PDB file of C-alpha atoms in Angstrom:
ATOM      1  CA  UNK A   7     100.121  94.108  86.453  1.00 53.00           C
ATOM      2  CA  UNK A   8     103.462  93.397  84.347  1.00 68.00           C
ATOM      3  CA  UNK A   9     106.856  92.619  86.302  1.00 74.00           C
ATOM      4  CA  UNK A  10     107.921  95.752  84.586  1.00 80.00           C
ATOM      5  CA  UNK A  11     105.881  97.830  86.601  1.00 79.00           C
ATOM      6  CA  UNK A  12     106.696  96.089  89.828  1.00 79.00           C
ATOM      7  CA  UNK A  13     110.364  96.227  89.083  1.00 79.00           C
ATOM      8  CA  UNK A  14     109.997 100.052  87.994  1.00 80.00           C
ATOM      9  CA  UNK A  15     108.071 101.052  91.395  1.00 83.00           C
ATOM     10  CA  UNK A  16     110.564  99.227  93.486  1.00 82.00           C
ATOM     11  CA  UNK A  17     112.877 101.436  91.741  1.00 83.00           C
ATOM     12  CA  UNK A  18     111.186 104.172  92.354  1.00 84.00           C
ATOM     13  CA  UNK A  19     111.051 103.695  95.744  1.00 85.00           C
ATOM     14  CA  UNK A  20     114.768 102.982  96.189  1.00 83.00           C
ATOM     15  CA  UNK A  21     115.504 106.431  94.225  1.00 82.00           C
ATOM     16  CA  UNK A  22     113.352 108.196  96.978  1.00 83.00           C
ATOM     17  CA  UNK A  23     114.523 106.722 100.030  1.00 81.00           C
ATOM     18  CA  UNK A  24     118.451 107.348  98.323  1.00 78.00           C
ATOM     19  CA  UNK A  25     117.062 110.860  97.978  1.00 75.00           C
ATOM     20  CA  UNK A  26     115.913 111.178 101.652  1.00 76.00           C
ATOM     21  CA  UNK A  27     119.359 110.235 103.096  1.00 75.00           C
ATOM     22  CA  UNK A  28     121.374 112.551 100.734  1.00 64.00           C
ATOM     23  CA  UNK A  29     122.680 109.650  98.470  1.00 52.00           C
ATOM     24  CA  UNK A  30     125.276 112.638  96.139  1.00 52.00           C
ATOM     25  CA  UNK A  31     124.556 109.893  93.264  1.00 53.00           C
ATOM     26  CA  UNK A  32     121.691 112.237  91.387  1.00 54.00           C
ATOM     27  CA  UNK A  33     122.518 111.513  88.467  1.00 68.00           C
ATOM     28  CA  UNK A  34     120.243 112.014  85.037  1.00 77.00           C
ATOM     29  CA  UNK A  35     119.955 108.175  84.998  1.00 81.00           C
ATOM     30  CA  UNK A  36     118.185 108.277  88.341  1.00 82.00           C
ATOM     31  CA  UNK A  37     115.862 111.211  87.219  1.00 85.00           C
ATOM     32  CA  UNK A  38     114.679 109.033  83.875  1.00 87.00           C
ATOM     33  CA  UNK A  39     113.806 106.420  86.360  1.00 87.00           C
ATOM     34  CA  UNK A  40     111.881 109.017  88.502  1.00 87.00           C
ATOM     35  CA  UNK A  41     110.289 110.093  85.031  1.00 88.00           C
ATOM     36  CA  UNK A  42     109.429 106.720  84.020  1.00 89.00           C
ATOM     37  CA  UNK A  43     108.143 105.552  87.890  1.00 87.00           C
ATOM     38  CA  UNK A  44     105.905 108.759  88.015  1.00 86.00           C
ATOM     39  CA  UNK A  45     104.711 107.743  83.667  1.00 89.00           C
ATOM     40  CA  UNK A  46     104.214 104.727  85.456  1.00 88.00           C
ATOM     41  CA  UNK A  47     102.044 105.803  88.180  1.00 87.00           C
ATOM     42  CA  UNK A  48      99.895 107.407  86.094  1.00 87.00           C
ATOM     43  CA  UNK A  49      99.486 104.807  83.719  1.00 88.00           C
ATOM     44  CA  UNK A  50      98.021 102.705  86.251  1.00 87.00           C
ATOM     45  CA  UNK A  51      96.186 105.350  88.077  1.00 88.00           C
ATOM     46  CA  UNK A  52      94.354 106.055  84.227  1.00 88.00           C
ATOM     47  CA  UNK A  53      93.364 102.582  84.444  1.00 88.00           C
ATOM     48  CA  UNK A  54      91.637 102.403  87.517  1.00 89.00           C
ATOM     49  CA  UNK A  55      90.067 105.717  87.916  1.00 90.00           C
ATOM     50  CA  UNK A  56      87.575 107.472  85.699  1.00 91.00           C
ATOM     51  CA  UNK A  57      87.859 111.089  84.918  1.00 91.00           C
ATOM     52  CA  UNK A  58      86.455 112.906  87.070  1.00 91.00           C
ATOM     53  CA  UNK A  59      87.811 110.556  89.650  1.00 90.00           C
ATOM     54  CA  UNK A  60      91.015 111.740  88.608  1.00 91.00           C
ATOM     55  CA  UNK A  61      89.965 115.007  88.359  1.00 92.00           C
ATOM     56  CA  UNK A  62      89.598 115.279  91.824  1.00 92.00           C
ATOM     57  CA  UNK A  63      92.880 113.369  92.945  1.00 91.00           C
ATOM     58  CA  UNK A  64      94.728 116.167  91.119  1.00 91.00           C
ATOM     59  CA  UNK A  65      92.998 119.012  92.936  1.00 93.00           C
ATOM     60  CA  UNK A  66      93.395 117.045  95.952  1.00 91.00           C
ATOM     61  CA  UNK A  67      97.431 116.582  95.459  1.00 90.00           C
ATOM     62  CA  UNK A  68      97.533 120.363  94.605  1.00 93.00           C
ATOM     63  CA  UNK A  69      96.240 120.947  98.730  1.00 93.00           C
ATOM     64  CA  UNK A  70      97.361 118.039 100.566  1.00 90.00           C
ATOM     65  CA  UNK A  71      99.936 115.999  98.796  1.00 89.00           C
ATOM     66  CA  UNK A  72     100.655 113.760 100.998  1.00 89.00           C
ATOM     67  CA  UNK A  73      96.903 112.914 101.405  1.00 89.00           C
ATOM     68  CA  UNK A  74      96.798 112.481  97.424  1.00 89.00           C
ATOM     69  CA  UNK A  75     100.079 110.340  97.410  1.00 90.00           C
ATOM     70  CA  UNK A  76      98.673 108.010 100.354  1.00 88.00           C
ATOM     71  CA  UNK A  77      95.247 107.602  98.314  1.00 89.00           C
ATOM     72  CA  UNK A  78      96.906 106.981  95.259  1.00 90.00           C
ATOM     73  CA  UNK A  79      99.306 104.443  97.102  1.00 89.00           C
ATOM     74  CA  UNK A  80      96.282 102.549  98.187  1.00 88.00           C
ATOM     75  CA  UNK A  81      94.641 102.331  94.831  1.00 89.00           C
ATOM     76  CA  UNK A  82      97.960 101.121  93.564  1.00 88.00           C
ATOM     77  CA  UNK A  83      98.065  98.188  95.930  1.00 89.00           C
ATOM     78  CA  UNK A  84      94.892  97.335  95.116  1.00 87.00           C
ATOM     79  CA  UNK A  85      95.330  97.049  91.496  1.00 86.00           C
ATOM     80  CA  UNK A  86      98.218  95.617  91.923  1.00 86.00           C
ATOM     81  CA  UNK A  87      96.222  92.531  94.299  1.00 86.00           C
ATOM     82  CA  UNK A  88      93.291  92.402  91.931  1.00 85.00           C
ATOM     83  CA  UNK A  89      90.817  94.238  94.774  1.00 84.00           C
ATOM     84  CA  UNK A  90      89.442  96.432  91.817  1.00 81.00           C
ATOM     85  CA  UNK A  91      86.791  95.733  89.604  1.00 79.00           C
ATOM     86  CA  UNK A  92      86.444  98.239  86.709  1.00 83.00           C
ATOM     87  CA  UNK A  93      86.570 101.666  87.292  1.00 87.00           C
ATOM     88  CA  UNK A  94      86.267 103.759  89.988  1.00 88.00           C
ATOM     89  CA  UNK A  95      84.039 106.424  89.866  1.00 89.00           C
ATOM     90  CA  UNK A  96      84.558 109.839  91.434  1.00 90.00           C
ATOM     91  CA  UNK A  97      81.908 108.641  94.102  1.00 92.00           C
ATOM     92  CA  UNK A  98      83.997 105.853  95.034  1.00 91.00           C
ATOM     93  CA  UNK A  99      86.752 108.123  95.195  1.00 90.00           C
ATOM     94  CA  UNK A 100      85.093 110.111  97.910  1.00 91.00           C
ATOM     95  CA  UNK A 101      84.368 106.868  99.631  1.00 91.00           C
ATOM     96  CA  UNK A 102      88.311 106.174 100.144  1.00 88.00           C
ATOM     97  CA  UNK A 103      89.040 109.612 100.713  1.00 89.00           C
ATOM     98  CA  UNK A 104      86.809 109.441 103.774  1.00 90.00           C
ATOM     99  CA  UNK A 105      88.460 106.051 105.115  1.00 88.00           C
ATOM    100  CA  UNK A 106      92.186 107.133 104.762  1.00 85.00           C
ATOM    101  CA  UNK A 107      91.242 110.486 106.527  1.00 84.00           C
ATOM    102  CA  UNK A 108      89.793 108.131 109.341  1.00 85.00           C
ATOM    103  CA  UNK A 109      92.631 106.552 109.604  1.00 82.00           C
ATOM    104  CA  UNK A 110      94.823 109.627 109.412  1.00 77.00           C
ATOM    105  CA  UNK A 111      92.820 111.834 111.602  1.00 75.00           C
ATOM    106  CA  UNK A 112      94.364 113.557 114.315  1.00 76.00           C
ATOM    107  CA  UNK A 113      92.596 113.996 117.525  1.00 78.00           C
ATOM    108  CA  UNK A 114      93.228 116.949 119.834  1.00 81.00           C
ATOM    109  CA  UNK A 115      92.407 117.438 122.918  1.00 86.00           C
ATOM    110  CA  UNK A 116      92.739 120.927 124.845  1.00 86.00           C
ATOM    111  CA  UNK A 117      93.308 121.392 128.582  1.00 87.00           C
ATOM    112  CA  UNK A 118      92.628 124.107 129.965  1.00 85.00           C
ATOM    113  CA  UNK A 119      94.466 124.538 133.676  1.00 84.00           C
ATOM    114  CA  UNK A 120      92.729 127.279 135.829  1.00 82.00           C
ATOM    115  CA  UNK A 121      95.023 127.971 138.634  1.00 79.00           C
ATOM    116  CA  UNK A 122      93.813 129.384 141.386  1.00 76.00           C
ATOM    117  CA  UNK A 123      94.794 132.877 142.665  1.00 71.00           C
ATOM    118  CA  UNK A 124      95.165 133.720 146.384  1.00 67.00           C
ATOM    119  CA  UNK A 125      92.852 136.271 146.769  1.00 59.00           C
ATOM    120  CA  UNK A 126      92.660 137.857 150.153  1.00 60.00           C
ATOM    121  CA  UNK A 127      88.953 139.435 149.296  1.00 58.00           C
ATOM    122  CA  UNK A 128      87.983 135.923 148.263  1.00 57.00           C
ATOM    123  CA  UNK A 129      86.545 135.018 151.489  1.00 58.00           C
ATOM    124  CA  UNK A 130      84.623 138.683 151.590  1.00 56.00           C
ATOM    125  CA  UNK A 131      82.559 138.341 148.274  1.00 53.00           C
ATOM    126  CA  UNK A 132      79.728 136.675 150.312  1.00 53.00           C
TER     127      UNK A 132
END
């Protein structure tokens, strides 16, 4: 991974936390570095995934974006650490889509409090 593409994802990520706190300083400069981060992104995400891998990222970010974003944060990082070798196929895809729902599953739990009612023909009913 070139220092280019470090330097323009650390960029990225500045923009987007500026754009979170309401930094006024939007200007068309910062939206060709959004342009060029999100090129980027892509770029890299062609490299590592095949096509129907991708395929089914996209439908993915069209449901749950932030599910798609957090994948294709992961696969990032590990192309970016050398964890990847070759391709990854839309199997393998499925694979990590199962562990970062694991790790982002909610669990609920329901509770159901029964009060009891003072009944005067409870002690009757026998």
């Amino acid at each position: 991974m070139a220092d280019e593409e470090l330097e323009a994802l650390r960029q990225q990520r500045l923009a987007e936390l500026q754009a979170k706190h309401g930094d006024p300083s939007s200007d068309p400069s910062q939206q060709e570095a959004k342009q060029r981060e999100a090129e980027i992104r892509n770029t890299i995400l062609a490299q590592v995934l095949d096509q129907a891998a991708r395929a089914r990222l996209s439908n993915l970010a069209l449901v749950k974006p932030d599910k798609a974003k957090a994948v294709e944060n992961y696969l990032i990082q590990m192309a970016r650490f050398g964890q990847l070798a070759g391709k990854i196929s839309e199997q393998g895809l499925i694979e990590i889509l199962e562990k970062v729902s694991q790790q982002t599953e909610k669990k609920t739990t329901v509770k159901f409090n029964r009060r009891k009612v003072l009944d005067s023909d409870e002690e009757d009913d026998y």
